[in-house]
């Protein structure tokens, strides 16, 4: 099932199309990386996937259903969203934030009960975060905060996870740790779609890559097919070399921008 | 019921606590149980202040006399002066202080969550200034006591309706446009009130308007308590029922929507309810500032950020606070000090302290 996007067009002012005829699919178990320079329409595409923006043309299907025909709670059961970062105005506990992910499963006037909190704790435990459950969400590190958002998305019970630059505000080590966890989600049956400005993440962690340029699909396929030196150079407007680095007998593809002498 | 085992996540379990790996800040806090005791203390304080307020005042009523009079009920007056003091003077006043305090602090907590801003107060959308103008105009037109209340209430709602309509027509982001249009409408009604004061009779009307705008419960009657009770309860019930969902309004719009929340619908309900209770409060008591700003801050300090606890805590603490302020108002001087002045004297320094110490996370 997963996500199926067909001939998607979107414009904010009915004059300039931000998205022009985008088509792709991500099946259950796929980890799809969305790459493209700033302003290419990644955020707009994500808003269309979440059903917040109505496409001018084309369709977005989540688990076989048109997202525009789904109610808020139906959408929440199909797709969970993980923003770039969370800096809540109020210093809720980590457990409170994770429990919020279950709101779509509750009735209008229902509040979370012990069973919801236990489930949130179980999810935090599975991420090795349970000891932070009662800590203020503004008192934990950036990496922990990103895992907290992941936990919140996981308790939502959606099989599609949409992540907007999940490592954008993280240091080198935390980026690695968060991406390591994200890539295991695909093998557990989740459909993971993440955007990134780091081609190395797509090369290493994604099963498929969607490269966007000027609101259209430049290329779609496996990382090896899509992330060629030519494609990356065209995508970012700088010369990029793609090499394989051997570490303890395992080859890791890396991309390196360089100055064109 | 959901399966709590989360089998899908076995493969991403951390090998060691993430706190060590991510270098987190130490100092964990305990769980939920500690809040029960804090609520019990607040409830006891509320009950003590409620009954204590009957005893305090220039006309002395002992505790035993108080319970004797209260046990007789409101309709069996013996003609005794103490009965009249308790049932006709202090009862409406205490009830109004309780209702107004609860209403303003709950409205403040709701607005703060909805606008994701802890510095927001109930008069942000113009409810207080609109109601203030309505009352000033009613005094100018000599419409009498009921007229003042009806005008205050109507113009409070009108101000928020105008702010809401302007923000709907704006192209700005919804929260920002709502705040900006609220400030603008508030300023407009403030100017209108100044104009009313300018043309008012300086012998009678101007002092009456000025005194009313300072906020006071000096002349409230039992009918005022009923007038305040109905809209305040109508506004409080949906906020109480939806208090968990108000938590989700404090995160970004995209996150809240993605979690299945109908943000537009919830925001509209909260605006209507918070405005209703603010207008009803202003209609009865005049403009009493700071309660809606400071009390939610204190409640967060003691009861945490979760609106499931914050709303009931704001109701109880706001009611208790305003009953105490009203007791002080009628006890410290022979001529009563308007409540708005006292709440400003207390609220402003406390708020400065909170800002300087970053108080919200201390002691939690």
Coordinates of C-alpha atoms in Angstrom, one line a residue:
Chain A
X1 CA 0.0 0.0 0.0
X2 CA 2.1 2.9 1.3
X3 CA 2.0 6.2 -0.7
X4 CA 1.0 6.7 -4.3
X5 CA 1.3 10.1 -5.9
X6 CA 0.1 10.6 -9.5
X7 CA 0.5 13.6 -11.7
X8 CA 0.5 16.0 -8.8
X9 CA 0.4 19.7 -9.6
X10 CA 0.1 22.5 -7.1
X11 CA 0.2 26.3 -7.2
X12 CA -0.4 28.8 -4.5
X13 CA -1.7 31.6 -6.8
X14 CA -3.0 29.7 -9.8
X15 CA -0.2 31.2 -11.9
X16 CA 3.1 29.6 -11.1
X17 CA 3.1 25.8 -10.4
X18 CA 5.2 25.0 -7.4
X19 CA 4.8 21.3 -8.2
X20 CA 4.6 20.2 -11.8
X21 CA 3.4 16.7 -12.6
X22 CA 5.0 14.8 -9.7
X23 CA 4.5 11.1 -9.7
X24 CA 6.0 8.5 -7.4
X25 CA 5.2 5.7 -5.0
X26 CA 6.6 4.4 -1.8
X27 CA 5.4 0.9 -0.7
X28 CA 5.3 -0.6 2.7
X29 CA 8.8 -1.1 4.0
X30 CA 10.3 1.5 1.7
X31 CA 12.6 4.2 3.0
X32 CA 12.3 7.0 0.5
X33 CA 14.6 10.0 0.6
X34 CA 13.4 13.3 -1.0
X35 CA 16.3 15.4 -2.2
X36 CA 16.4 18.8 -3.9
X37 CA 17.7 22.3 -3.4
X38 CA 16.0 24.9 -1.3
X39 CA 12.7 26.2 -2.6
X40 CA 12.2 23.2 -4.9
X41 CA 8.8 22.4 -3.4
X42 CA 9.7 19.7 -0.8
X43 CA 7.6 21.3 1.9
X44 CA 4.7 21.9 -0.5
X45 CA 4.9 18.2 -1.5
X46 CA 4.8 17.2 2.2
X47 CA 1.8 19.4 2.8
X48 CA 0.0 17.7 -0.1
X49 CA 0.9 14.3 1.3
X50 CA -0.5 15.3 4.7
X51 CA -3.7 16.5 3.0
X52 CA -3.2 20.1 4.2
X53 CA -3.0 21.5 0.6
X54 CA -5.4 20.5 -2.1
X55 CA -3.6 19.7 -5.4
X56 CA -4.6 21.7 -8.5
X57 CA -4.4 18.4 -10.4
X58 CA -3.5 14.8 -9.6
X59 CA -4.0 12.6 -6.6
X60 CA -2.3 11.6 -3.4
X61 CA -3.2 8.1 -2.1
X62 CA -2.4 6.9 1.4
X63 CA -2.9 3.2 2.0
X64 CA -5.0 3.1 -1.1
X65 CA -7.3 6.1 -0.3
X66 CA -7.3 9.6 -1.6
X67 CA -6.0 11.8 1.1
X68 CA -8.5 14.6 0.2
X69 CA -11.4 12.2 1.0
X70 CA -10.1 11.3 4.5
X71 CA -11.2 12.9 7.8
X72 CA -8.6 14.3 10.2
X73 CA -8.6 11.2 12.3
X74 CA -8.4 8.9 9.3
X75 CA -5.4 10.8 8.0
X76 CA -3.8 10.6 11.5
X77 CA -4.2 6.9 11.4
X78 CA -2.6 6.6 8.0
X79 CA 0.3 9.1 8.1
X80 CA 2.4 10.6 11.0
X81 CA 4.4 13.7 10.6
X82 CA 7.7 14.4 12.2
X83 CA 8.8 18.1 11.9
X84 CA 12.4 19.3 11.6
X85 CA 12.6 20.1 15.2
X86 CA 10.3 20.8 18.1
X87 CA 10.7 23.8 20.5
X88 CA 7.4 23.9 22.2
X89 CA 6.5 27.2 23.9
X90 CA 5.5 25.3 27.0
X91 CA 7.9 22.8 28.7
X92 CA 5.7 19.7 28.6
X93 CA 7.2 16.5 29.8
X94 CA 8.4 14.0 27.2
X95 CA 5.6 11.7 28.2
X96 CA 3.0 14.4 27.6
X97 CA 4.3 15.1 24.2
X98 CA 4.4 11.4 23.2
X99 CA 0.9 10.9 24.6
X100 CA -0.4 13.7 22.3
X101 CA 0.3 11.4 19.4
X102 CA -2.7 9.3 20.4
X103 CA -5.2 12.1 20.3
X104 CA -6.6 11.0 16.9
X105 CA -7.5 7.6 18.5
X106 CA -9.5 9.3 21.3
X107 CA -13.1 10.6 21.3
X108 CA -13.8 14.3 21.2
X109 CA -13.9 14.8 25.0
X110 CA -11.7 12.0 26.0
X111 CA -8.4 12.5 27.8
X112 CA -5.6 10.0 27.9
X113 CA -5.9 7.4 30.6
X114 CA -3.4 5.1 32.3
X115 CA -3.5 2.7 29.3
X116 CA -2.4 5.6 26.9
X117 CA 0.4 6.6 29.2
X118 CA 1.5 3.0 29.6
X119 CA 1.6 2.7 25.8
X120 CA 3.6 6.0 25.5
X121 CA 6.0 4.7 28.1
X122 CA 6.4 1.4 26.2
X123 CA 7.2 3.2 23.0
X124 CA 9.7 5.4 24.9
X125 CA 11.2 2.3 26.4
X126 CA 11.6 0.7 23.0
X127 CA 13.6 3.8 21.9
X128 CA 15.7 3.7 25.2
X129 CA 14.1 7.0 26.2
X130 CA 11.9 5.9 29.2
X131 CA 14.2 7.4 31.8
X132 CA 13.5 10.8 30.2
X133 CA 9.7 10.4 30.3
X134 CA 9.1 13.0 33.1
X135 CA 11.8 15.4 31.9
X136 CA 10.8 18.7 30.3
X137 CA 11.0 18.5 26.6
X138 CA 13.1 21.7 26.5
X139 CA 15.5 20.1 28.9
X140 CA 16.7 17.3 26.7
X141 CA 19.2 17.3 23.9
X142 CA 18.4 17.8 20.2
X143 CA 18.9 14.2 19.4
X144 CA 16.6 13.1 22.3
X145 CA 14.0 15.6 21.1
X146 CA 14.0 14.1 17.6
X147 CA 13.5 10.6 19.1
X148 CA 10.7 12.0 21.3
X149 CA 9.0 13.2 18.1
X150 CA 9.6 9.8 16.5
X151 CA 8.0 8.2 19.6
X152 CA 5.0 10.5 19.2
X153 CA 4.7 9.5 15.6
X154 CA 4.9 5.8 16.4
X155 CA 2.1 5.8 19.0
X156 CA -0.1 7.4 16.4
X157 CA -0.3 3.9 14.9
X158 CA 0.2 5.2 11.3
X159 CA 2.2 3.0 9.0
X160 CA 3.5 6.0 6.9
X161 CA 6.0 8.2 8.6
X162 CA 6.8 11.6 7.0
X163 CA 9.9 13.3 8.3
X164 CA 10.9 16.8 7.3
X165 CA 14.7 17.0 7.5
X166 CA 15.0 14.8 10.6
X167 CA 18.6 15.7 11.2
X168 CA 18.5 19.4 10.2
X169 CA 19.4 20.6 13.7
X170 CA 21.5 17.8 15.0
X171 CA 25.2 17.4 15.4
X172 CA 27.2 14.8 13.5
X173 CA 26.8 12.1 16.2
X174 CA 23.2 12.6 16.8
X175 CA 22.5 12.7 13.0
X176 CA 24.0 9.3 12.7
X177 CA 22.1 7.9 15.7
X178 CA 18.8 9.2 14.5
X179 CA 19.3 8.1 10.9
X180 CA 20.3 4.6 12.1
X181 CA 17.0 4.3 13.9
X182 CA 15.0 5.7 11.1
X183 CA 16.4 3.2 8.5
X184 CA 15.4 0.2 10.7
X185 CA 11.7 1.3 10.6
X186 CA 11.4 0.3 6.9
X187 CA 12.3 -3.3 7.8
X188 CA 9.6 -3.2 10.4
X189 CA 6.9 -2.5 7.8
X190 CA 6.7 1.3 8.0
X191 CA 6.7 3.4 4.9
X192 CA 9.3 6.1 5.7
X193 CA 9.6 9.3 3.6
X194 CA 12.2 11.8 4.7
X195 CA 13.6 14.9 3.2
X196 CA 17.2 15.8 3.5
X197 CA 19.9 18.2 2.3
X198 CA 22.5 15.6 2.9
X199 CA 22.9 13.2 -0.1
X200 CA 25.1 11.0 2.1
X201 CA 22.0 10.1 4.2
X202 CA 20.0 9.1 1.0
X203 CA 22.9 7.1 -0.3
X204 CA 23.4 5.2 3.0
X205 CA 19.9 4.9 4.5
X206 CA 17.3 5.1 1.8
X207 CA 15.9 2.3 -0.4
X208 CA 14.6 4.7 -2.9
X209 CA 15.4 8.3 -3.8
X210 CA 13.1 11.0 -5.3
X211 CA 15.2 13.9 -6.7
X212 CA 13.2 17.1 -7.3
X213 CA 14.3 20.0 -9.4
X214 CA 12.2 23.0 -10.4
X215 CA 9.0 21.4 -9.1
X216 CA 9.5 18.2 -11.2
X217 CA 10.9 14.8 -10.7
X218 CA 14.5 14.9 -11.9
X219 CA 15.0 11.2 -11.1
X220 CA 13.4 8.4 -9.1
X221 CA 14.8 5.0 -8.2
X222 CA 17.4 3.3 -6.0
X223 CA 20.1 5.6 -4.5
X224 CA 22.7 4.1 -6.9
X225 CA 20.5 4.8 -9.9
X226 CA 19.5 8.4 -8.9
X227 CA 22.4 9.8 -7.0
X228 CA 25.0 9.8 -9.8
X229 CA 27.7 12.5 -9.9
X230 CA 25.8 14.1 -12.9
X231 CA 22.5 14.2 -11.1
X232 CA 23.9 15.6 -7.8
X233 CA 25.9 18.2 -9.8
X234 CA 22.7 19.2 -11.6
X235 CA 20.6 19.1 -8.5
X236 CA 22.8 21.4 -6.4
X237 CA 24.7 23.4 -9.0
X238 CA 28.1 22.4 -7.7
X239 CA 30.5 19.6 -8.8
X240 CA 29.9 16.5 -6.6
X241 CA 31.9 13.3 -6.6
X242 CA 30.4 10.0 -5.4
X243 CA 32.9 7.5 -4.1
X244 CA 32.7 4.3 -2.0
X245 CA 34.7 4.3 1.2
X246 CA 35.8 0.9 2.7
X247 CA 35.4 0.7 6.5
X248 CA 36.2 -2.6 8.1
X249 CA 35.5 -4.4 4.9
X250 CA 32.1 -2.7 4.3
X251 CA 31.7 -0.2 1.5
X252 CA 29.9 3.1 2.3
X253 CA 28.9 5.4 -0.6
X254 CA 29.7 9.1 0.1
X255 CA 29.2 12.3 -1.8
X256 CA 31.8 15.0 -1.8
X257 CA 31.4 18.5 -3.3
X258 CA 34.5 20.0 -4.7
X259 CA 35.8 23.1 -6.4
X260 CA 35.8 23.0 -10.1
X261 CA 39.4 24.1 -11.0
Chain B
X1 CA -7.6 -1.5 23.3
X2 CA -4.3 -1.0 21.7
X3 CA -1.6 -3.6 22.0
X4 CA 1.0 -2.1 24.3
X5 CA 3.9 -4.3 23.4
X6 CA 4.9 -2.3 20.2
X7 CA 6.5 -5.4 18.6
X8 CA 7.4 -3.3 15.6
X9 CA 10.0 -1.4 17.6
X10 CA 12.1 -4.2 18.9
X11 CA 14.7 -3.6 16.3
X12 CA 15.3 0.0 17.2
X13 CA 15.7 -0.4 20.9
X14 CA 18.7 1.5 22.1
X15 CA 21.5 -0.6 23.5
X16 CA 22.1 1.8 26.3
X17 CA 20.0 4.6 27.8
X18 CA 19.8 7.4 25.3
X19 CA 20.4 9.9 28.1
X20 CA 24.0 8.7 28.4
X21 CA 24.4 8.6 24.6
X22 CA 23.0 12.0 24.0
X23 CA 24.5 13.6 27.0
X24 CA 21.3 14.8 28.5
X25 CA 20.8 17.1 31.5
X26 CA 20.5 15.3 34.8
X27 CA 17.8 15.7 37.4
X28 CA 14.7 13.7 36.6
X29 CA 11.3 14.6 38.1
X30 CA 8.8 12.2 39.6
X31 CA 5.6 11.0 38.1
X32 CA 1.9 12.0 38.3
X33 CA 1.1 11.2 41.9
X34 CA 2.6 14.3 43.4
X35 CA 0.0 16.5 41.8
X36 CA -2.8 14.9 43.8
X37 CA -1.5 16.2 47.0
X38 CA -1.0 19.7 45.5
X39 CA -4.6 19.7 44.3
X40 CA -5.8 18.6 47.8
X41 CA -3.9 21.6 49.3
X42 CA -5.4 24.0 46.8
X43 CA -8.9 22.6 47.4
X44 CA -8.5 23.0 51.2
X45 CA -7.2 26.6 50.7
X46 CA -10.1 27.4 48.4
X47 CA -12.6 26.2 51.0
X48 CA -10.9 28.0 53.9
X49 CA -10.8 31.3 51.9
X50 CA -14.4 30.9 50.8
X51 CA -15.7 30.6 54.3
X52 CA -13.1 32.9 55.8
X53 CA -14.3 35.7 53.4
X54 CA -17.7 35.7 55.1
X55 CA -16.0 36.3 58.5
X56 CA -13.8 39.1 57.3
X57 CA -15.0 42.7 57.0
X58 CA -16.1 45.7 59.0
X59 CA -19.2 44.0 60.3
X60 CA -18.0 41.2 62.5
X61 CA -19.5 37.7 62.0
X62 CA -18.1 34.9 64.1
X63 CA -17.5 31.4 62.6
X64 CA -20.2 29.8 64.6
X65 CA -22.7 32.5 63.7
X66 CA -21.7 32.1 60.0
X67 CA -22.5 28.4 59.9
X68 CA -25.7 29.0 61.8
X69 CA -26.8 31.7 59.3
X70 CA -25.7 29.6 56.3
X71 CA -27.5 26.5 57.6
X72 CA -30.8 28.5 57.6
X73 CA -30.6 28.9 53.8
X74 CA -31.1 32.0 51.7
X75 CA -34.9 32.2 52.0
X76 CA -35.4 32.1 55.8
X77 CA -34.1 35.5 56.9
X78 CA -35.1 36.5 60.4
X79 CA -34.6 40.2 59.6
X80 CA -31.4 40.0 61.6
X81 CA -28.7 42.3 60.3
X82 CA -26.1 39.5 60.4
X83 CA -28.3 37.4 58.1
X84 CA -28.5 40.3 55.7
X85 CA -24.7 40.9 55.8
X86 CA -24.0 37.2 55.0
X87 CA -26.7 36.5 52.5
X88 CA -27.3 39.8 50.7
X89 CA -23.9 41.6 50.9
X90 CA -21.1 39.1 51.4
X91 CA -22.5 36.1 49.6
X92 CA -23.0 37.8 46.1
X93 CA -19.6 39.5 46.5
X94 CA -17.7 36.3 47.4
X95 CA -19.5 34.3 44.7
X96 CA -18.7 37.0 42.1
X97 CA -15.0 37.2 43.2
X98 CA -14.9 33.4 42.9
X99 CA -16.5 33.3 39.5
X100 CA -14.6 36.3 38.0
X101 CA -11.2 34.9 39.3
X102 CA -11.9 31.5 38.0
X103 CA -13.1 32.9 34.7
X104 CA -10.3 35.3 34.0
X105 CA -7.5 32.8 34.9
X106 CA -9.1 30.1 32.8
X107 CA -9.6 32.5 29.9
X108 CA -5.9 33.5 30.3
X109 CA -4.7 29.9 30.3
X110 CA -6.8 29.1 27.3
X111 CA -5.7 32.1 25.3
X112 CA -2.1 31.4 26.2
X113 CA -2.3 27.9 24.9
X114 CA -4.2 28.9 21.8
X115 CA -1.8 31.6 20.8
X116 CA 1.2 29.6 21.9
X117 CA 2.3 32.6 24.0
X118 CA 2.6 32.6 27.8
X119 CA 2.4 36.5 27.8
X120 CA -1.1 36.6 26.4
X121 CA -3.9 37.7 28.6
X122 CA -7.7 37.5 28.3
X123 CA -8.0 41.1 27.0
X124 CA -5.8 40.3 24.0
X125 CA -8.7 40.0 21.5
X126 CA -10.3 43.1 22.8
X127 CA -12.9 41.4 25.1
X128 CA -12.0 43.5 28.1
X129 CA -11.6 46.8 26.3
X130 CA -14.8 46.2 24.3
X131 CA -16.7 45.4 27.5
X132 CA -15.1 48.5 29.2
X133 CA -16.3 50.7 26.4
X134 CA -19.8 49.2 26.6
X135 CA -20.0 49.9 30.3
X136 CA -18.6 53.4 30.0
X137 CA -21.2 54.2 27.3
X138 CA -24.0 52.7 29.5
X139 CA -22.9 55.0 32.4
X140 CA -22.8 57.9 30.0
X141 CA -26.4 57.2 28.8
X142 CA -27.5 56.6 32.4
X143 CA -28.8 53.1 31.5
X144 CA -28.7 51.8 35.0
X145 CA -27.0 48.8 36.5
X146 CA -28.5 46.1 34.2
X147 CA -27.8 48.3 31.2
X148 CA -24.2 48.5 32.2
X149 CA -23.9 44.7 32.4
X150 CA -25.7 44.1 29.1
X151 CA -23.7 46.7 27.3
X152 CA -20.4 45.5 28.7
X153 CA -21.2 42.0 27.7
X154 CA -22.4 42.8 24.2
X155 CA -19.5 45.1 23.3
X156 CA -17.0 42.5 24.7
X157 CA -18.4 39.9 22.3
X158 CA -18.6 42.5 19.5
X159 CA -14.9 43.4 19.9
X160 CA -13.8 39.8 19.6
X161 CA -16.2 39.2 16.7
X162 CA -14.6 42.2 14.9
X163 CA -11.1 41.0 15.7
X164 CA -12.0 37.5 14.4
X165 CA -13.5 38.9 11.2
X166 CA -10.5 41.1 10.5
X167 CA -8.2 38.2 11.0
X168 CA -10.3 36.0 8.7
X169 CA -9.9 38.6 5.9
X170 CA -6.1 38.9 6.5
X171 CA -3.6 37.0 4.5
X172 CA -1.2 36.7 7.4
X173 CA -0.8 33.4 9.3
X174 CA -3.9 32.8 11.4
X175 CA -2.5 33.2 14.9
X176 CA -0.5 36.3 14.1
X177 CA -3.4 37.9 12.3
X178 CA -5.7 37.2 15.2
X179 CA -3.3 38.7 17.7
X180 CA -2.7 41.8 15.5
X181 CA -6.3 42.4 14.8
X182 CA -7.1 41.9 18.5
X183 CA -4.5 44.6 19.4
X184 CA -6.0 46.9 16.8
X185 CA -9.6 46.4 17.9
X186 CA -8.5 46.7 21.5
X187 CA -6.9 50.0 20.7
X188 CA -9.9 51.2 18.9
X189 CA -12.3 50.5 21.8
X190 CA -9.8 52.0 24.1
X191 CA -9.9 55.3 22.1
X192 CA -13.7 55.1 22.1
X193 CA -13.7 54.7 25.9
X194 CA -11.4 57.8 26.2
X195 CA -13.9 59.7 24.0
X196 CA -16.8 58.7 26.3
X197 CA -14.8 59.9 29.3
X198 CA -14.1 63.1 27.5
X199 CA -17.7 63.9 26.9
X200 CA -18.9 62.5 30.3
X201 CA -20.2 64.8 33.0
X202 CA -17.3 65.5 35.2
X203 CA -19.4 65.6 38.4
X204 CA -21.1 62.2 38.3
X205 CA -20.4 60.2 35.2
X206 CA -16.7 60.6 34.8
X207 CA -15.9 59.4 38.4
X208 CA -18.4 56.5 37.9
X209 CA -16.8 55.4 34.7
X210 CA -13.3 55.7 36.0
X211 CA -14.1 53.8 39.2
X212 CA -15.9 51.1 37.2
X213 CA -13.0 50.7 34.8
X214 CA -10.7 50.1 37.8
X215 CA -12.6 47.0 38.7
X216 CA -14.7 46.5 41.8
X217 CA -17.2 44.2 43.4
X218 CA -18.4 46.8 45.9
X219 CA -22.0 47.0 44.8
X220 CA -22.7 43.5 43.4
X221 CA -26.0 41.9 44.3
X222 CA -27.3 38.4 44.2
X223 CA -28.7 39.0 40.7
X224 CA -25.2 39.8 39.5
X225 CA -23.9 36.5 40.7
X226 CA -26.6 34.8 38.7
X227 CA -25.9 37.0 35.7
X228 CA -22.2 36.0 35.9
X229 CA -22.8 32.4 36.8
X230 CA -24.7 31.3 33.7
X231 CA -22.4 32.5 30.9
X232 CA -19.2 31.7 32.9
X233 CA -20.4 28.1 33.5
X234 CA -21.5 27.8 29.8
X235 CA -18.0 29.0 28.8
X236 CA -16.1 26.9 31.3
X237 CA -17.7 23.5 30.6
X238 CA -16.4 23.1 27.0
X239 CA -12.9 24.3 28.0
X240 CA -12.9 21.7 30.8
X241 CA -14.1 19.0 28.5
X242 CA -11.7 19.9 25.7
X243 CA -8.7 20.6 28.0
X244 CA -6.6 17.7 26.7
X245 CA -7.0 18.9 23.1
X246 CA -6.0 22.5 24.0
X247 CA -2.5 20.9 24.7
X248 CA -2.2 20.2 21.0
X249 CA -2.9 23.8 20.1
X250 CA 0.4 24.7 21.7
X251 CA 2.5 22.8 19.2
X252 CA 2.7 23.9 15.5
X253 CA -0.4 23.9 13.4
X254 CA 1.0 21.2 11.1
X255 CA 1.9 18.9 14.0
X256 CA -1.5 19.3 15.6
X257 CA -3.4 18.7 12.3
X258 CA -1.2 15.7 11.5
X259 CA -2.2 14.2 14.9
X260 CA -5.8 14.3 13.8
X261 CA -6.9 17.6 15.4
X262 CA -9.4 19.9 13.7
X263 CA -7.5 23.0 14.7
X264 CA -9.9 25.5 13.2
X265 CA -12.9 24.1 15.0
X266 CA -11.1 23.8 18.3
X267 CA -9.7 27.3 18.1
X268 CA -13.1 28.7 17.4
X269 CA -14.7 26.9 20.3
X270 CA -11.9 28.1 22.7
X271 CA -12.1 31.7 21.4
X272 CA -15.9 31.8 21.9
X273 CA -15.8 30.2 25.3
X274 CA -12.9 32.3 26.6
X275 CA -14.4 35.5 25.3
X276 CA -17.8 34.6 26.8
X277 CA -16.4 34.2 30.3
X278 CA -14.1 37.2 30.0
X279 CA -17.0 39.5 28.9
X280 CA -19.3 38.1 31.6
X281 CA -16.6 38.8 34.1
X282 CA -15.9 42.4 33.0
X283 CA -19.7 43.0 32.8
X284 CA -20.0 42.1 36.5
X285 CA -16.8 43.4 38.0
X286 CA -15.3 46.0 35.7
X287 CA -11.7 45.6 34.3
X288 CA -9.5 43.5 36.6
X289 CA -6.1 43.0 35.0
X290 CA -3.3 40.5 35.7
X291 CA -5.4 37.6 37.0
X292 CA -5.5 36.0 33.6
X293 CA -1.8 36.5 33.1
X294 CA -0.3 35.7 36.5
X295 CA -2.5 32.8 37.8
X296 CA -1.9 30.5 34.8
X297 CA 1.9 31.1 35.3
X298 CA 1.7 30.1 38.9
X299 CA -0.4 27.1 38.1
X300 CA 2.1 25.9 35.5
X301 CA 4.8 26.3 38.2
X302 CA 3.0 24.1 40.6
X303 CA 0.8 21.8 38.4
X304 CA 2.8 21.5 35.2
X305 CA 1.9 22.4 31.7
X306 CA -0.7 19.7 30.9
X307 CA -4.1 21.4 30.4
X308 CA -5.8 18.5 32.1
X309 CA -4.4 19.8 35.3
X310 CA -3.8 23.4 34.3
X311 CA -7.5 24.2 33.7
X312 CA -8.9 22.9 37.0
X313 CA -5.9 24.4 38.8
X314 CA -6.5 27.8 37.2
X315 CA -10.2 27.7 38.1
X316 CA -9.4 26.9 41.8
X317 CA -6.4 29.2 42.1
X318 CA -8.0 32.1 40.2
X319 CA -11.1 31.9 42.4
X320 CA -9.1 31.7 45.6
X321 CA -6.8 34.5 44.5
X322 CA -9.6 37.0 43.7
X323 CA -11.5 36.1 46.9
X324 CA -8.3 37.0 48.9
X325 CA -7.8 40.2 46.9
X326 CA -11.4 41.2 47.5
X327 CA -11.0 40.5 51.2
X328 CA -7.9 42.7 51.3
X329 CA -9.8 45.3 49.3
X330 CA -12.6 45.7 51.8
X331 CA -10.4 45.2 54.9
X332 CA -7.3 47.4 54.6
X333 CA -8.8 50.8 54.3
X334 CA -12.2 52.4 55.2
X335 CA -12.9 53.3 51.5
X336 CA -12.5 50.2 49.4
X337 CA -9.6 49.9 47.0
X338 CA -10.7 48.9 43.5
X339 CA -9.6 45.3 42.7
X340 CA -7.9 46.3 39.5
X341 CA -5.4 48.4 41.4
X342 CA -4.7 45.7 43.9
X343 CA -4.3 43.0 41.3
X344 CA -1.9 45.3 39.4
X345 CA 0.1 45.9 42.6
X346 CA 0.4 42.2 43.2
X347 CA 0.6 41.0 39.6
X348 CA 3.2 43.3 38.1
X349 CA 6.0 42.6 40.7
X350 CA 5.2 38.9 40.7
X351 CA 5.4 38.8 36.9
X352 CA 8.6 40.7 36.9
X353 CA 10.0 38.2 39.3
X354 CA 8.8 35.3 37.1
X355 CA 10.5 36.9 34.0
X356 CA 13.8 37.6 35.9
X357 CA 14.0 34.1 37.3
X358 CA 12.6 32.2 34.3
X359 CA 10.2 30.9 37.0
X360 CA 8.1 28.4 35.1
X361 CA 10.4 25.4 35.5
X362 CA 11.5 26.0 39.0
X363 CA 10.3 23.6 41.6
X364 CA 8.5 21.3 39.2

